[in-house]
Each structure stands twice: as structure tokens, then as C-alpha cells.
Short mmCIF file of C-alpha atoms in Angstrom, two decimals:
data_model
loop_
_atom_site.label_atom_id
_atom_site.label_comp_id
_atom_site.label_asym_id
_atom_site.label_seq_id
_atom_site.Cartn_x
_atom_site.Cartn_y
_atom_site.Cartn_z
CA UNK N 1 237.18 81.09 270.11
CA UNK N 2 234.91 79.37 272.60
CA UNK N 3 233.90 80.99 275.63
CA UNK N 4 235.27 79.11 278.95
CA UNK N 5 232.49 80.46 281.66
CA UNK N 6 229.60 77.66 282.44
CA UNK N 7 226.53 77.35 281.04
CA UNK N 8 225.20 77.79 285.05
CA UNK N 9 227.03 80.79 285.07
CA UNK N 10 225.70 82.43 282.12
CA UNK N 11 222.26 81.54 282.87
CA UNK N 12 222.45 83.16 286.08
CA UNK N 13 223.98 86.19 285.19
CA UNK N 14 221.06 86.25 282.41
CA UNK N 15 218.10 87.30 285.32
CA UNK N 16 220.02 90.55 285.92
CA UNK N 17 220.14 91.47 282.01
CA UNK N 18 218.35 93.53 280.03
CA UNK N 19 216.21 91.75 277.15
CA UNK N 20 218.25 92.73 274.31
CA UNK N 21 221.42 92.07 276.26
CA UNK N 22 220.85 88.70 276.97
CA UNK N 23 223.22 86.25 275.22
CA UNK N 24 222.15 83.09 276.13
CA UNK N 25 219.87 80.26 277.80
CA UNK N 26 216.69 81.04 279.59
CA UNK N 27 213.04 81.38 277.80
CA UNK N 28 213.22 80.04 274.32
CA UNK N 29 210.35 82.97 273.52
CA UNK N 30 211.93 85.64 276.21
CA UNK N 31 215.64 84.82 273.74
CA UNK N 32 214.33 85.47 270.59
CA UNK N 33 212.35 88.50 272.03
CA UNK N 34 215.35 89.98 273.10
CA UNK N 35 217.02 89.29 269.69
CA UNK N 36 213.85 91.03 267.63
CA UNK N 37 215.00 94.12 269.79
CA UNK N 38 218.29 94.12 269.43
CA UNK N 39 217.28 93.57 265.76
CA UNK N 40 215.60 97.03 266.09
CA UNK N 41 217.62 98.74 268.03
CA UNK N 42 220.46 97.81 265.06
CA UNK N 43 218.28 99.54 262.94
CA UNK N 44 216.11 96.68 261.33
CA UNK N 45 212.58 97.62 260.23
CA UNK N 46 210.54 95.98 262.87
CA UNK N 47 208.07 94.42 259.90
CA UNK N 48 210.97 93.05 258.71
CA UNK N 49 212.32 91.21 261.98
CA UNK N 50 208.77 90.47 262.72
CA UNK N 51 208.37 88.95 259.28
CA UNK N 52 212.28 87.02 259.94
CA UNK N 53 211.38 85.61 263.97
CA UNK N 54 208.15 84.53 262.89
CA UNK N 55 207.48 80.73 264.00
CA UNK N 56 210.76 80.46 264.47
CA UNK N 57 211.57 77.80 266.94
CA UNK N 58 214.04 75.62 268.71
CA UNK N 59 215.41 72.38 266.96
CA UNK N 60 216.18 69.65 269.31
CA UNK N 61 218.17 67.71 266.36
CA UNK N 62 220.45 70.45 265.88
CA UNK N 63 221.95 70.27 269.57
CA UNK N 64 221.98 66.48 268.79
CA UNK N 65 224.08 67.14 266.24
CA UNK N 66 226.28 69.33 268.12
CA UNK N 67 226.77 66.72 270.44
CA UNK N 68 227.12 63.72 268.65
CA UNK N 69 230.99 64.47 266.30
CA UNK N 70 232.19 60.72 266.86
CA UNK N 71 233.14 60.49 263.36
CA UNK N 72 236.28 63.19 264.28
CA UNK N 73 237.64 59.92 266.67
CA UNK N 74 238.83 58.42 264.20
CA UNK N 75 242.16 58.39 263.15
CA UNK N 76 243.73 60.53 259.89
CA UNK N 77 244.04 56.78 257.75
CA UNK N 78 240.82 55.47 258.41
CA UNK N 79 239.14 58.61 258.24
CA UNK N 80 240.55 59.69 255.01
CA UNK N 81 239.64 56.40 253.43
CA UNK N 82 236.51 56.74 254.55
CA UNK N 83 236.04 60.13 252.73
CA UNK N 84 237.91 59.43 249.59
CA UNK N 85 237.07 56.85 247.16
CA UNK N 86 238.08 56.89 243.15
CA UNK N 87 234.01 57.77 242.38
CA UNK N 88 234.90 61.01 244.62
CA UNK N 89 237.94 61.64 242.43
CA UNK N 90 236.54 61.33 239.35
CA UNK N 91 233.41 63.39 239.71
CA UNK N 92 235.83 66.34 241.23
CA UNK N 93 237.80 66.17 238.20
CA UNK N 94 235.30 66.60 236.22
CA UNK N 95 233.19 69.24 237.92
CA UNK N 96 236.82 70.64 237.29
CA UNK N 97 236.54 70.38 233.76
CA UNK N 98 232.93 71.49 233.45
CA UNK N 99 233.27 74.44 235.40
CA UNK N 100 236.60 75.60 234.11
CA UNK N 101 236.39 79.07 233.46
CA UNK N 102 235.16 79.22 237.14
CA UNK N 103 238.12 78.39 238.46
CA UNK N 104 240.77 79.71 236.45
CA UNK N 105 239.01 82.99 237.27
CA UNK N 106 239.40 82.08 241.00
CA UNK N 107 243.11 81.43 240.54
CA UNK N 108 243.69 84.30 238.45
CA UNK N 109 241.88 86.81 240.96
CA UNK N 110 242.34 84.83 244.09
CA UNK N 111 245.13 82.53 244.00
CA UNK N 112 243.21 79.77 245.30
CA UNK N 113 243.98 76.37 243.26
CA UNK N 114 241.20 74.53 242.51
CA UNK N 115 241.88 71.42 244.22
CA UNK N 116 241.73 72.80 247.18
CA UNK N 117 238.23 74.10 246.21
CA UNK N 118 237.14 71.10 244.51
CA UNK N 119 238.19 69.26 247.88
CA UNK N 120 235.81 71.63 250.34
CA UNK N 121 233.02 71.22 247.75
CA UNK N 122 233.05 67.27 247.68
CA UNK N 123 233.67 66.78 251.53
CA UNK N 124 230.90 69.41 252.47
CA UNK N 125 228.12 68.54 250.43
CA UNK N 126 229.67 65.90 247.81
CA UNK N 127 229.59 68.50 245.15
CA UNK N 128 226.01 70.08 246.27
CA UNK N 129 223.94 67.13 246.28
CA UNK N 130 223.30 67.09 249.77
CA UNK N 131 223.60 70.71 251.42
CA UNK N 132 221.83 69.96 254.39
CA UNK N 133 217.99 70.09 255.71
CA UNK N 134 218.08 72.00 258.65
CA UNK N 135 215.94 74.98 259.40
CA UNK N 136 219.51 77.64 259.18
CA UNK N 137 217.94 80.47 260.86
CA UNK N 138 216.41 78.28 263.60
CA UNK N 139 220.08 76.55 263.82
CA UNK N 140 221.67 79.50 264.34
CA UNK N 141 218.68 80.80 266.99
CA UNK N 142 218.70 77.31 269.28
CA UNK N 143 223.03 77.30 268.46
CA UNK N 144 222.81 81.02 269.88
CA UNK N 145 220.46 80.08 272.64
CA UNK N 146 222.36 77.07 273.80
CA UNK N 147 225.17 78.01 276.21
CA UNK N 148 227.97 76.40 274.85
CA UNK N 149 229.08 78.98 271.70
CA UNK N 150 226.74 81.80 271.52
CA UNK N 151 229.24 84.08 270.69
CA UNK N 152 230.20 82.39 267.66
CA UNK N 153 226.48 81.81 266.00
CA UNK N 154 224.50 84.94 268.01
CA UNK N 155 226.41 87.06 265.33
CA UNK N 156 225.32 84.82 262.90
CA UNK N 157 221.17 85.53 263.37
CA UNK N 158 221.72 89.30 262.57
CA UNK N 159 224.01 88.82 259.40
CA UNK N 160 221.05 86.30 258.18
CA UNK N 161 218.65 88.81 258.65
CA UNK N 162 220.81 91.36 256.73
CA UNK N 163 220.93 88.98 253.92
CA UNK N 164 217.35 88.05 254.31
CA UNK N 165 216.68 92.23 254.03
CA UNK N 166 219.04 91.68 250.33
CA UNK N 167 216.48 89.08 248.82
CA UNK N 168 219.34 86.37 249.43
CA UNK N 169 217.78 84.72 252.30
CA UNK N 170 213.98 82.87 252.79
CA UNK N 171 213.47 82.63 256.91
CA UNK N 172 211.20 79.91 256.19
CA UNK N 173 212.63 77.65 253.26
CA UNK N 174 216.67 78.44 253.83
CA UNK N 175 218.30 74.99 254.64
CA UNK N 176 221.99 73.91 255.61
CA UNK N 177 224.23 72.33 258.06
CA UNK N 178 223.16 71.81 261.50
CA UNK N 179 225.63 74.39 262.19
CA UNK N 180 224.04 77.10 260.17
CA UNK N 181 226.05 76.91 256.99
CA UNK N 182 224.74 77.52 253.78
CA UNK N 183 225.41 76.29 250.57
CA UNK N 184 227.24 74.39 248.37
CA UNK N 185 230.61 74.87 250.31
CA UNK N 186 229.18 75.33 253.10
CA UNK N 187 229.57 79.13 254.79
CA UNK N 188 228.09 80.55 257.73
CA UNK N 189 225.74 83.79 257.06
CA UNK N 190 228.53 86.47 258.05
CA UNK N 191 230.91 84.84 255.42
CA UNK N 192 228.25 85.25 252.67
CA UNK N 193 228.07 89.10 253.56
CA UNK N 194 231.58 89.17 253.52
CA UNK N 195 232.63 87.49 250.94
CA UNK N 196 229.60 86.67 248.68
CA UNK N 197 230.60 86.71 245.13
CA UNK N 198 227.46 87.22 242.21
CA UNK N 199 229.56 85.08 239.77
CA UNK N 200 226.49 84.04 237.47
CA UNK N 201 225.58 87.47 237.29
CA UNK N 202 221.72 87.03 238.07
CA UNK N 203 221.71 89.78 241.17
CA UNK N 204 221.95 87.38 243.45
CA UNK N 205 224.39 85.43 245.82
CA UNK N 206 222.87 81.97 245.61
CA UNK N 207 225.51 79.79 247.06
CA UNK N 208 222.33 77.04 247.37
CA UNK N 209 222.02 76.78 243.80
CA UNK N 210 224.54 78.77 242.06
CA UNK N 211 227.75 76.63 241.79
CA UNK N 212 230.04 79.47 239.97
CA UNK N 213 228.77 81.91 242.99
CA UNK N 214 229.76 79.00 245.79
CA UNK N 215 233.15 78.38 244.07
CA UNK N 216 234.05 82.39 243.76
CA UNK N 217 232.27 83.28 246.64
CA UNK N 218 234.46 80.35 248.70
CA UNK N 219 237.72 81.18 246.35
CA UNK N 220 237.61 84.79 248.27
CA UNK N 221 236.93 83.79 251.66
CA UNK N 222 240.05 81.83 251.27
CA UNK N 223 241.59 84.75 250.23
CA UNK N 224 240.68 86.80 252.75
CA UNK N 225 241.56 84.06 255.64
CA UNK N 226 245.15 84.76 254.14
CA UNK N 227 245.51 81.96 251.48
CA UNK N 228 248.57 82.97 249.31
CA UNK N 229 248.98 83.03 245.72
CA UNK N 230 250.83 80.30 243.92
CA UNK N 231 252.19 78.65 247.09
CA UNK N 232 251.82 74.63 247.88
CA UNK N 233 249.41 73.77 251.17
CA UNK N 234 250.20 70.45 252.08
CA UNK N 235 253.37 67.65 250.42
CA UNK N 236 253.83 63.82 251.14
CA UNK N 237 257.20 63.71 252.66
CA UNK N 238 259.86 60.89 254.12
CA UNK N 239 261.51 61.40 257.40
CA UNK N 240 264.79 59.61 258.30
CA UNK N 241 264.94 56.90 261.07
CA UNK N 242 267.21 59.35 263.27
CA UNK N 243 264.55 62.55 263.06
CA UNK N 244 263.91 64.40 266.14
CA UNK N 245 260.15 63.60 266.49
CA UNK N 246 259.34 66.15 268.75
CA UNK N 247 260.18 68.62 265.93
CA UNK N 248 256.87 67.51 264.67
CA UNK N 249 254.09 69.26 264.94
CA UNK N 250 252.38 72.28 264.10
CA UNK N 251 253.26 74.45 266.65
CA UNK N 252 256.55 74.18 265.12
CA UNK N 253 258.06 75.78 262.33
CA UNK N 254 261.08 75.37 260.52
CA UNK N 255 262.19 76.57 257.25
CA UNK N 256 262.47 74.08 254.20
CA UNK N 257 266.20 74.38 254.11
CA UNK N 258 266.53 72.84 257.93
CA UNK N 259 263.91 69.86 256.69
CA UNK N 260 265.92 68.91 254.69
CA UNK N 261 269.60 69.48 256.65
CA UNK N 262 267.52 67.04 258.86
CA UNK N 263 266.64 64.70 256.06
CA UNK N 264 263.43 65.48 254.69
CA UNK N 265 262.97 64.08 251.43
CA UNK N 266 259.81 65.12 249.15
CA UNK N 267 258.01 61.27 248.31
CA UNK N 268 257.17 62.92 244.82
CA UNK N 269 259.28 66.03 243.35
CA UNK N 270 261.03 68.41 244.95
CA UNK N 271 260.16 69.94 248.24
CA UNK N 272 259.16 74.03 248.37
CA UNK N 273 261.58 76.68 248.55
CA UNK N 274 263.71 76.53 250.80
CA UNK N 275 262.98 79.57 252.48
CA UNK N 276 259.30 78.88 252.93
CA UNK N 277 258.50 77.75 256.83
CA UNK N 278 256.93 74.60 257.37
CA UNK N 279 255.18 71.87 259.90
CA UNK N 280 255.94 67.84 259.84
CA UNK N 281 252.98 66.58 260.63
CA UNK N 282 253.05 62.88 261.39
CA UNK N 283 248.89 62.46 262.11
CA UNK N 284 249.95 58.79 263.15
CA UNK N 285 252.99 58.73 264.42
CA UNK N 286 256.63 57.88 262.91
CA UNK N 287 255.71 55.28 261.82
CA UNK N 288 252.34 56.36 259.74
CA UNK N 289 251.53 58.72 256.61
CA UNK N 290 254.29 61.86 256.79
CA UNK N 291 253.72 65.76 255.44
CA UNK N 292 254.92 68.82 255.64
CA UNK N 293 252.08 71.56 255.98
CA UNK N 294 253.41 74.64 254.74
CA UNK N 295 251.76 78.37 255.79
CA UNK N 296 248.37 77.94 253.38
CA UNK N 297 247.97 74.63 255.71
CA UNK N 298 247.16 77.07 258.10
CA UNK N 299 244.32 78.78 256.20
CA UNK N 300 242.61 75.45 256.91
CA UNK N 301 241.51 75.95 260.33
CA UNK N 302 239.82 79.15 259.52
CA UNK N 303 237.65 76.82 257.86
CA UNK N 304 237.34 73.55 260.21
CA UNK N 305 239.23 73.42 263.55
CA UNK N 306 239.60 69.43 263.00
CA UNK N 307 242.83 68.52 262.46
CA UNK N 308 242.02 65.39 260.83
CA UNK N 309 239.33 67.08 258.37
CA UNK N 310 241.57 69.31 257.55
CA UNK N 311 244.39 67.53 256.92
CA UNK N 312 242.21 65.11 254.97
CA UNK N 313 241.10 68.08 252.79
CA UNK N 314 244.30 69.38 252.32
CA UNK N 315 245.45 66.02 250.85
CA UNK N 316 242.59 65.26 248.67
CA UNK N 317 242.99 68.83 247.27
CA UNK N 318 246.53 67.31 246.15
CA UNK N 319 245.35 63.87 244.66
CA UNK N 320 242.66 66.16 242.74
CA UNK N 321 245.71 68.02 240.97
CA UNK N 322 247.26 64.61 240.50
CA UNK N 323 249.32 63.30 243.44
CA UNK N 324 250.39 59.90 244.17
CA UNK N 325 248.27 58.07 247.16
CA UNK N 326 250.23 58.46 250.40
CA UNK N 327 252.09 55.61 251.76
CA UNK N 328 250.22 54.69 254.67
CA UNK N 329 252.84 52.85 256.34
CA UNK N 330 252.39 50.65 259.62
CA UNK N 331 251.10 53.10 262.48
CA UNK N 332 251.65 51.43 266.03
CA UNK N 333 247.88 50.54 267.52
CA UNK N 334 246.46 53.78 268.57
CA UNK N 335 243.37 54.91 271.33
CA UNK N 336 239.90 54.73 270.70
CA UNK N 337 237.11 55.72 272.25
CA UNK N 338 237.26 55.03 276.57
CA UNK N 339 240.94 54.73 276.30
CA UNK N 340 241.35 58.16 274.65
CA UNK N 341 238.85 60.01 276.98
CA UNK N 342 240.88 57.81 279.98
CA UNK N 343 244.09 59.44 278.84
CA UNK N 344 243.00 62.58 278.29
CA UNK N 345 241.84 62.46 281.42
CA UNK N 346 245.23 61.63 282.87
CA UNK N 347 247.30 64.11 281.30
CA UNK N 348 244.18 67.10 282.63
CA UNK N 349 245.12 65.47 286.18
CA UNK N 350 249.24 65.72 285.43
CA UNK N 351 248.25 69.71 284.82
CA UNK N 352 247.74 69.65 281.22
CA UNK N 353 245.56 71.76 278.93
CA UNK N 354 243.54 69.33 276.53
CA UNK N 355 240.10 71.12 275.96
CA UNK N 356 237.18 69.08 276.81
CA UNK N 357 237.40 64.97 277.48
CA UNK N 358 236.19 64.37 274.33
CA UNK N 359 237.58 61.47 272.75
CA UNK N 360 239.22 63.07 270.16
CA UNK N 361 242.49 63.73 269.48
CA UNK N 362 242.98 67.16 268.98
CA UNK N 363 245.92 69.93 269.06
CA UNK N 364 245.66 70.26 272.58
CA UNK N 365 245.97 66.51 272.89
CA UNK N 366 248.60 65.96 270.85
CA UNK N 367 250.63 68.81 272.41
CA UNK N 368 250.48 67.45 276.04
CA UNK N 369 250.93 63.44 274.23
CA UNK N 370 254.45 65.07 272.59
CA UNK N 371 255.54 66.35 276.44
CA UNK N 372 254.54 63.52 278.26
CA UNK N 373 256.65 61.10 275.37
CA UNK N 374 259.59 63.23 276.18
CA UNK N 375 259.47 63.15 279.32
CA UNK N 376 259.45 59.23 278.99
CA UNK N 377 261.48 59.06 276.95
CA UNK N 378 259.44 57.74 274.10
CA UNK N 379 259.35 58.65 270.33
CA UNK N 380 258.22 62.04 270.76
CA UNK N 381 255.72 62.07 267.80
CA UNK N 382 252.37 62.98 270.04
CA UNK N 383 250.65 59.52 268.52
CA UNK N 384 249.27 58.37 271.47
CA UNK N 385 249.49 54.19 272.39
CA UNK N 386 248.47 51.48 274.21
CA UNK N 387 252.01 52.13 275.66
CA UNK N 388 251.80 55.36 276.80
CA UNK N 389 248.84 54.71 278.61
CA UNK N 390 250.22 51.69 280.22
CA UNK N 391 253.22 53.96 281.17
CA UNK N 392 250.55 56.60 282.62
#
């Protein structure tokens, strides 16, 4: 999704563009004069762009922001704890209760359970009390400026001002996420246009203060990202002692059926049909928490690209609709902070892939951990240890 060239390289292509053309970096001022006429030239009335750009400005706290993700370091057990608690629980069942005809209209239109709902609604702004106080369209116009993404939130600016031309958008009051999202779930500007749902029937798409239009409005973005109807997301699961780990993963794929010819046993119930395809993801090794993630699991990412977020939501849609608290089990000791980024740094100079030293132990990671445990001859599970640093 990211683009790969430098933030040098952009900036110096940027002298030999034309205004409007110019994606990134350079004058703050000279940027959002370019983007006023592009605005124009998209067919925007110039009083309204004028009316949109005006004292807009940079905001130093939302690169800050961008730059400071530490909580993601931490590993799927701790983290979850963290986000979970029995107050979180209750309140989500009963915003499930109160707003009940909301969501059995979202699963009888959408498909979209309303755990999983519930679970994006208390994790992005604990159920719309806090939806963020950042300036969105001057978010999206310093994340656009900034040469690290612009081609993820320079889209974003123009689909705010369309919804700004609708009534649904104040330049100068709208607030969110650092980011640029908006709302009670928490959706960028293009999503709203795309999938903003009126569900309160005022006129407007108010995902700020309109919990029935967040929860629809969310519901069919879901939807559209390719959630499917009536199928399980995410299942607490026991592996056997002689499981090929390096069958984990979610780059791999097997059908229910061969889960369970391998052992797979479902901790609660019975597992999903056996024809359905599924991951085993073991977030802390063999010896931690075990699920399978089944294709909606993959609907996820369209939302967060943090595995452990999203695994975290996926499982606290579950123990919203009533599952059992996983069985945490005794993960070996894993990497923190220097030691991670030291590692990652080892595998980039064995000729692996793993995305930016970061810290944080993403798919990229985790893929290169899995090869290099093979190729040690270690339990394959891509949890990375003390040991397999040691043996780096």
C-alpha cells in the first residue's frame, strides 16, 4: 500500500512538477495551493475550496503520532489484556441491547455479527466517548504533505471536501484520529462517501454523533471489504504436541477437514465446516494462546494492518457473543524493544524482507522468523526468542 521511493526522492522530483501535480513535501503554503487547484480543476467551486483550505495548517502532533505506535510492540497476551477488561464487556453488551434493532438490521442486510461491530466500536473510541481531537482535514493535509504515505491520505483531502460540499463535514470544527478518521468507528473520509449509511434518518451521515449511522454505515464497509454472511471470523483452538508448526501462519491455508486430520481440536464446540479454509495462528508461539482465523479474519486488515489489533478485535468480537477466555498458556520469553529491532535487523542482513526496523513484530517478521526456525531447526512457529537471537 505504501509507497517504497524516499522522501529525498520525492522532494526532488517535486521542483520539476507542476503545482497541482505535486504529491508531496516542499512549501507547506505552495502544497495546499496546489491542492486548492487540483480541487478546481476536479470541478470544485473555487468559493467552496477557498472556504475548505482556509487557515488550514500543518499539525506537528499529528506526525508525532505517526511516529510514536510503541503500543503495537507489545505482544498479542499483554496487549489484549490491556484492551479488554470485564467494564469493556459489559458496556458492549449492553450498547448491544440498547441498540438492538440496529444491529439485527446490520445482520439481516449485511451479514455482519454484531460482536464484531461492538468490538471496532469499543477499541476505537470505547463506544464514542473519545473520538479523537485532531483537526481531520488538517490531519489528512500535513499526513498528505509528509512523504511517507501521501498516496494513501492525499485522496483523502478531496473526498472530505466532497462531503464537506454534502453538509456532512465542518473544515473548521470536524475532529478524529490523528490519522484522519472520523467517527464513532472510526473511518477515513473516502469510506464515509462510500459507504455512509443515513440510519437515523435525519439527512445526514453523522458518524460523530449518530451511533445507528456509525454502526450501519461500518456494518457495510465490512460488507463491501468482503465480510461474508453467517460465517465464523476467528475460534480458540488446541494443537497437538506433534503439529507441524510451520503450517502456522497466515499465509497458509488449509481446509478445516486437514486441521483436524492433523489434530485440531475446537477448545469450545465444534470447529467450522469442514470445507471452509483456514489459518492457525499461534500469535505467541506453540506454546501460547492458539486460533484458527478463518476467511472473514481476513476482512480485518482492510481495517487495521496490525496483526495484533486485529487479532485482538477479532477475539473480543467472540467473548462479546459469549466465548470462553482463551487459555493463555506459558509462551517462551519473547523480544522487546532493542532486541526486536536487533533481529530484525539480522534477518534484513541474511536477505530478508521485514518492512521497516521497527520494533514490531509484524507479518513480514514473522514470515522471515518461521524460515530462519526451519532452517535451524527450531519449532517453526515464527515466535521469535531469546534463542533465536542467540542462534543469529
Amino acid at each position: 500500500m505504501f509507497s517504497r521511493m524516499s522522501a529525498f526522492a520525492v522532494v526532488a522530483l517535486l521542483a520539476a512538477a507542476p503545482l497541482s501535480a505535486q504529491t508531496c513535501g516542499g512549501s507547506f503554503s505552495n502544497f495546499v495551493g496546489g491542492l486548492k487547484k487540483e480541487a478546481v480543476q476536479r470541478g470544485h467551486a473555487k468559493s467552496n475550496v477557498d472556504r475548505f483550505f482556509a487557515s488550514a495548517r500543518q499539525d506537528a502532533g499529528v506526525l508525532k503520532a505517526d511516529r510514536a505506535q510503541g503500543v503495537f510492540q507489545m505482544p498479542f497476551v499483554d496487549f489484549s489484556r490491556r484492551l479488554i477488561s470485564q467494564g469493556r464487556i459489559n458496556k458492549g453488551r449492553a450498547m448491544g441491547k440498547k441498540y438492538n434493532a440496529v444491529f439485527n438490521k446490520i445482520e439481516r442486510d449485511y451479514g455482519v455479527s454484531r460482536g464484531v461491530l461492538l468490538a471496532f466500536w469499543a477499541f476505537e473510541t470505547d463506544y464514542g466517548s473519545f473520538q479523537g481531537d485532531f483537526n481531520t482535514r488538517n490531519a489528512l493535509i500535513t499526513l498528505a504533505h509528509d512523504c511517507r504515505r501521501p498516496e494513501l491520505f492525499r485522496p483523502q483531502i478531496f473526498a472530505a471536501l466532497e462531503l464537506y460540499k454534502r453538509g456532512n463535514f465542518d473544515p473548521a470544527r470536524t475532529t478524529g484520529a490523528w490519522a484522519g478518521e472520523i467517527g464513532m468507528v472510526q473511518m477515513l473520509p473516502q469510506d464515509i462517501l462510500d459507504n455512509g449509511v443515513d440510519a437515523d434518518g435525519d439527512g445526514h451521515v453523522s458518524l460523530k454523533t449518530s451511533a445507528p449511522d456509525a454502526l450501519m454505515s461500518g456494518g457495510k464497509m465490512l460488507s463491501h471489504l468482503g465480510w461474508q454472511a453467517g460465517q465464523p471470523w476467528l475460534q480458540e483452538v488446541t494443537i497437538p504436541a506433534d503439529l507441524d508448526l510451520s503450517k502456522s501462519g497466515t499465509d497458509t491455508k488449509l481446509s478445516v477437514k486437514e486441521w483436524q486430520r492433523m489434530g485440531l481440536r475446537a477448545k469450545d464446540g465444534s470447529l467450522a465446516a469442514g470445507s471452509l479454509k483456514a489459518s492457525l495462528l499461534l500469535p505467541q508461539g506453540h506454546k501460547g494462546p492458539a486460533f484458527l482465523a478463518y476467511p472473514n479474519f481476513d476482512v480485518y486488515f482492510e481495517w487495521n494492518q496490525s496483526f495484533t489489533y486485529v487479532l485482538t478485535a477479532a477475539y473480543f468480537a467472540n467473548r462479546l457473543e459469549g466465548a470462553s477466555i482463551y487459555t493463555a498458556g506459558k509462551p517462551d520469553q519473547g523480544l522487546v524493544g532493542a532486541q526486536m529491532k536487533q533481529l530484525q535487523q539480522k534477518l534484513q542482513s541474511l536477505g530478508y524482507d521485514v518492512g521497516k526496523i521497527d520494533g514490531i513484530l509484524g507479518a513480514k517478521t514473522r514470515a522471515a522468523v518461521q524460515r530462519e526456525q526451519q532452517r535451524l531447526g527450531l519449532p517453526a512457529d515464527a515466535w521469535p526468542t531469546p534463542a533465536l537471537l542467540n542462534h543469529l
